[in-house]
CSV table of C-alpha atoms in Angstrom, one decimal:
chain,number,residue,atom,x,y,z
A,128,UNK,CA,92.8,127.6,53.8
A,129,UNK,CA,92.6,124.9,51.4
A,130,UNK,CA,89.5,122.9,51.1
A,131,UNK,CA,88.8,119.4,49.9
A,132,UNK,CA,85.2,119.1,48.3
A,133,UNK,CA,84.4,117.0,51.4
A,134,UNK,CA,85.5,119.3,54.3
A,135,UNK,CA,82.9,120.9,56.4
A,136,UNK,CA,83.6,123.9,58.8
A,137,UNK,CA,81.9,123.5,61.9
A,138,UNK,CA,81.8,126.8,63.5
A,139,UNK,CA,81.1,126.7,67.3
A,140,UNK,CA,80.6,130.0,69.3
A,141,UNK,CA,80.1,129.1,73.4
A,142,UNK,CA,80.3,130.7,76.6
A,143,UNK,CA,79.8,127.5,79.0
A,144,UNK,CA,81.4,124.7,76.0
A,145,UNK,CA,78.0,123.1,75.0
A,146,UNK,CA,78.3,124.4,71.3
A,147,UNK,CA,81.9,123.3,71.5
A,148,UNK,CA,81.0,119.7,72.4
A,149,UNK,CA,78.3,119.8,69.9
A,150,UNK,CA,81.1,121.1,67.4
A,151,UNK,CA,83.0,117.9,68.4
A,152,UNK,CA,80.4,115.3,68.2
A,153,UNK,CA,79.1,116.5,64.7
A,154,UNK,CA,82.7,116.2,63.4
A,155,UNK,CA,82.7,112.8,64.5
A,156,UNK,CA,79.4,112.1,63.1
A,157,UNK,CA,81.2,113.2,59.6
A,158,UNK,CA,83.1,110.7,59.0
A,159,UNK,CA,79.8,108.4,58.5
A,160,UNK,CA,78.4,110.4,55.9
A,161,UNK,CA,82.3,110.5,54.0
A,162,UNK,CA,82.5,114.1,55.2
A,163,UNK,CA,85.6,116.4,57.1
A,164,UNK,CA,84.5,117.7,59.8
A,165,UNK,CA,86.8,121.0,60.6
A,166,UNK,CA,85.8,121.9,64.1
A,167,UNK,CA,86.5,125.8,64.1
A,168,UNK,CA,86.5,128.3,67.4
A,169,UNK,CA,84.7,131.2,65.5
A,170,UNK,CA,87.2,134.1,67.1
A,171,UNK,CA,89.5,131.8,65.1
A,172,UNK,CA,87.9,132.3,61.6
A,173,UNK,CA,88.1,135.2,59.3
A,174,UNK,CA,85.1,136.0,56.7
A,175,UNK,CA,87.2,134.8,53.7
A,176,UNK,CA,87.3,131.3,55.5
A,177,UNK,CA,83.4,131.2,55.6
A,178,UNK,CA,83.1,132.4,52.3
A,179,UNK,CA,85.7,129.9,50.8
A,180,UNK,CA,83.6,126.9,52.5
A,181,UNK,CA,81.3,124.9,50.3
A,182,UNK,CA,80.0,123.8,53.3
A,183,UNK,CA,79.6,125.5,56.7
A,184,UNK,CA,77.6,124.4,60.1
A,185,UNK,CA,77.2,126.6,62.8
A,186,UNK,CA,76.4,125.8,66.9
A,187,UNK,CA,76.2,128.8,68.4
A,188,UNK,CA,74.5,129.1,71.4
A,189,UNK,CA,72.8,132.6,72.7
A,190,UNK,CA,74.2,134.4,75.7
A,191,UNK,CA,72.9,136.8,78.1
A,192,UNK,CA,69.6,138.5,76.9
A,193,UNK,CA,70.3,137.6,73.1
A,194,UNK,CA,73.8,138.4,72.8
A,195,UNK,CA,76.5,136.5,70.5
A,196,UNK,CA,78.9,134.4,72.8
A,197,UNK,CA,82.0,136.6,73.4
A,198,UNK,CA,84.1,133.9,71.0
A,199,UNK,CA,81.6,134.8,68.2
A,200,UNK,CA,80.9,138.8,68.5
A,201,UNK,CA,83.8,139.9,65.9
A,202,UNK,CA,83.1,137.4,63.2
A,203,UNK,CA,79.3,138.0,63.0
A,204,UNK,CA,80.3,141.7,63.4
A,205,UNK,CA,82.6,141.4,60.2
A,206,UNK,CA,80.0,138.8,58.5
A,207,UNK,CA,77.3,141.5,59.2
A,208,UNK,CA,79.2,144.0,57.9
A,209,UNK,CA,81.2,142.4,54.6
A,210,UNK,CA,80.0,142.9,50.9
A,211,UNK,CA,76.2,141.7,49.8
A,212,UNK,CA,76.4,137.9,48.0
A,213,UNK,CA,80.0,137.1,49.9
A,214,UNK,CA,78.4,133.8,51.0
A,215,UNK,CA,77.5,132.8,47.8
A,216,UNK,CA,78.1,129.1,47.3
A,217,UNK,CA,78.6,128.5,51.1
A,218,UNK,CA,76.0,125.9,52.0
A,219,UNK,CA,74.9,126.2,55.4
A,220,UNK,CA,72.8,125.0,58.7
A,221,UNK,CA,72.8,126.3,61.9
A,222,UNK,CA,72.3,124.4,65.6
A,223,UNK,CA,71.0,127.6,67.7
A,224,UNK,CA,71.9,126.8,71.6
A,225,UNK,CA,69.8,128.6,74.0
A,226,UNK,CA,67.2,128.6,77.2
A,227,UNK,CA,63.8,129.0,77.2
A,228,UNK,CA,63.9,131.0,80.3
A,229,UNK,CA,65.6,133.9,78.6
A,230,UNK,CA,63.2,136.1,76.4
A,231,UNK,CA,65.8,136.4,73.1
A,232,UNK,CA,65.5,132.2,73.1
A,233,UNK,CA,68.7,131.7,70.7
A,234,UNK,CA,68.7,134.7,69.1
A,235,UNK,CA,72.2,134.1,68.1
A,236,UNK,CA,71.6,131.5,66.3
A,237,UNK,CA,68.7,132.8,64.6
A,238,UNK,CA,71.1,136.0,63.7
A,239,UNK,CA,73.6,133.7,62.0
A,240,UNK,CA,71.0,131.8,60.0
A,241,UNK,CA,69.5,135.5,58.8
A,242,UNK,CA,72.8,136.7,58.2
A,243,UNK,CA,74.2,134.0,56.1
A,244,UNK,CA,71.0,133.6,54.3
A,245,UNK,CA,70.8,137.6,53.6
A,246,UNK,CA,75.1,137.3,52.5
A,247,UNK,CA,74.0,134.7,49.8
A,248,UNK,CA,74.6,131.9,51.5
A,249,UNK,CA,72.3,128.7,51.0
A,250,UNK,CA,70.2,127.0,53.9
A,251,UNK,CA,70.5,123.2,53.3
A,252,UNK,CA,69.2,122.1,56.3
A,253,UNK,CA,66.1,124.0,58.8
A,254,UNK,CA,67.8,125.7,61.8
A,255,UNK,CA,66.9,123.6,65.0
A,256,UNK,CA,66.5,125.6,68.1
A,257,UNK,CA,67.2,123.9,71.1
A,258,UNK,CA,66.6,124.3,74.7
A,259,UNK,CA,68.6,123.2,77.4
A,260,UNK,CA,67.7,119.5,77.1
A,261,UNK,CA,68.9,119.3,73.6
A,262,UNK,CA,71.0,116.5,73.7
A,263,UNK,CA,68.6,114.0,71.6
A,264,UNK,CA,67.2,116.8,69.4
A,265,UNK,CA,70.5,117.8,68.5
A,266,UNK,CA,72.1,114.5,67.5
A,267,UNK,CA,69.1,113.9,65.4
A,268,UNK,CA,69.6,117.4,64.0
A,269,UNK,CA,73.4,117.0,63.3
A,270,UNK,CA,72.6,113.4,61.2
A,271,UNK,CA,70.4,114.9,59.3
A,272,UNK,CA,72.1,118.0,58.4
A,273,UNK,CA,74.7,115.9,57.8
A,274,UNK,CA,72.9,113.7,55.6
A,275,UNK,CA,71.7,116.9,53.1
A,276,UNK,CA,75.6,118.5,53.1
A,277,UNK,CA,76.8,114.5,52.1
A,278,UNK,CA,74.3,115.1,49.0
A,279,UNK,CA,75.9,118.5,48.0
């Protein structure tokens, strides 16, 4: 995968589509801060494209009692188990999806932000953890995380 200094994964793993249309409205929001957004179903990604990213944002949102969306389970599964500093230089934030009525509230997310953290990656932006309102929480989240991977 060959990536331009401005492209930006945006890695969406969803049971219902919510994280996918999140995906899609941060790759929009991109193009206003002179970034690529790469929307990216995570069952299609590979740990090498992660770790080849400069920059990488995740929307995942949490499943079941805590579990990774189906679409997700492998990658974090390989991510968990790959080699100690393979996200080094991957710059990262992660939009955790989840409801509050569940007692793992987007424990997903919160996996991928410890996992890419613990791989070497770096945390450019705080994780947001939304509930199922998170529509105005979210685009706020998204411009701003935006705004720090533009600065990269």
């Amino acid at each position: 995968m060959n990536m331009s200094d401005k492209e930006i994964i945006i890695a969406f793993g969803t049971e219902t589509g919510n994280a996918e249309m999140l995906a899609e409205d941060a790759a929009s929001a991109a193009s206003s801060f002179d970034l690529e957004g790469k929307v990216c179903d995570m069952e299609d990604l590979s740990v090498d494209d992660l770790s080849s990213a400069k920059m990488v944002m995740i929307v995942c949102s949490t499943w079941g009692e805590g579990d990774q969306p189906d679409n997700a389970q492998d990658l974090y599964d390989d991510v968990c188990d790959s080699d100690d500093g393979c996200m080094d230089g991957v710059n990262f934030a992660v939009l955790a999806l989840g409801d509050t009525a569940f007692e793992m509230f987007c424990e997903s997310g919160k996996e991928w932000d410890r996992i890419l953290e613990e791989k070497g990656g770096t945390r450019v932006h705080e994780r947001i953890d939304c509930d199922t309102d998170y529509e105005d929480y979210a685009d706020e989240w998204i411009e701003e995380a935006l705004a720090k991977f533009q600065s990269i």
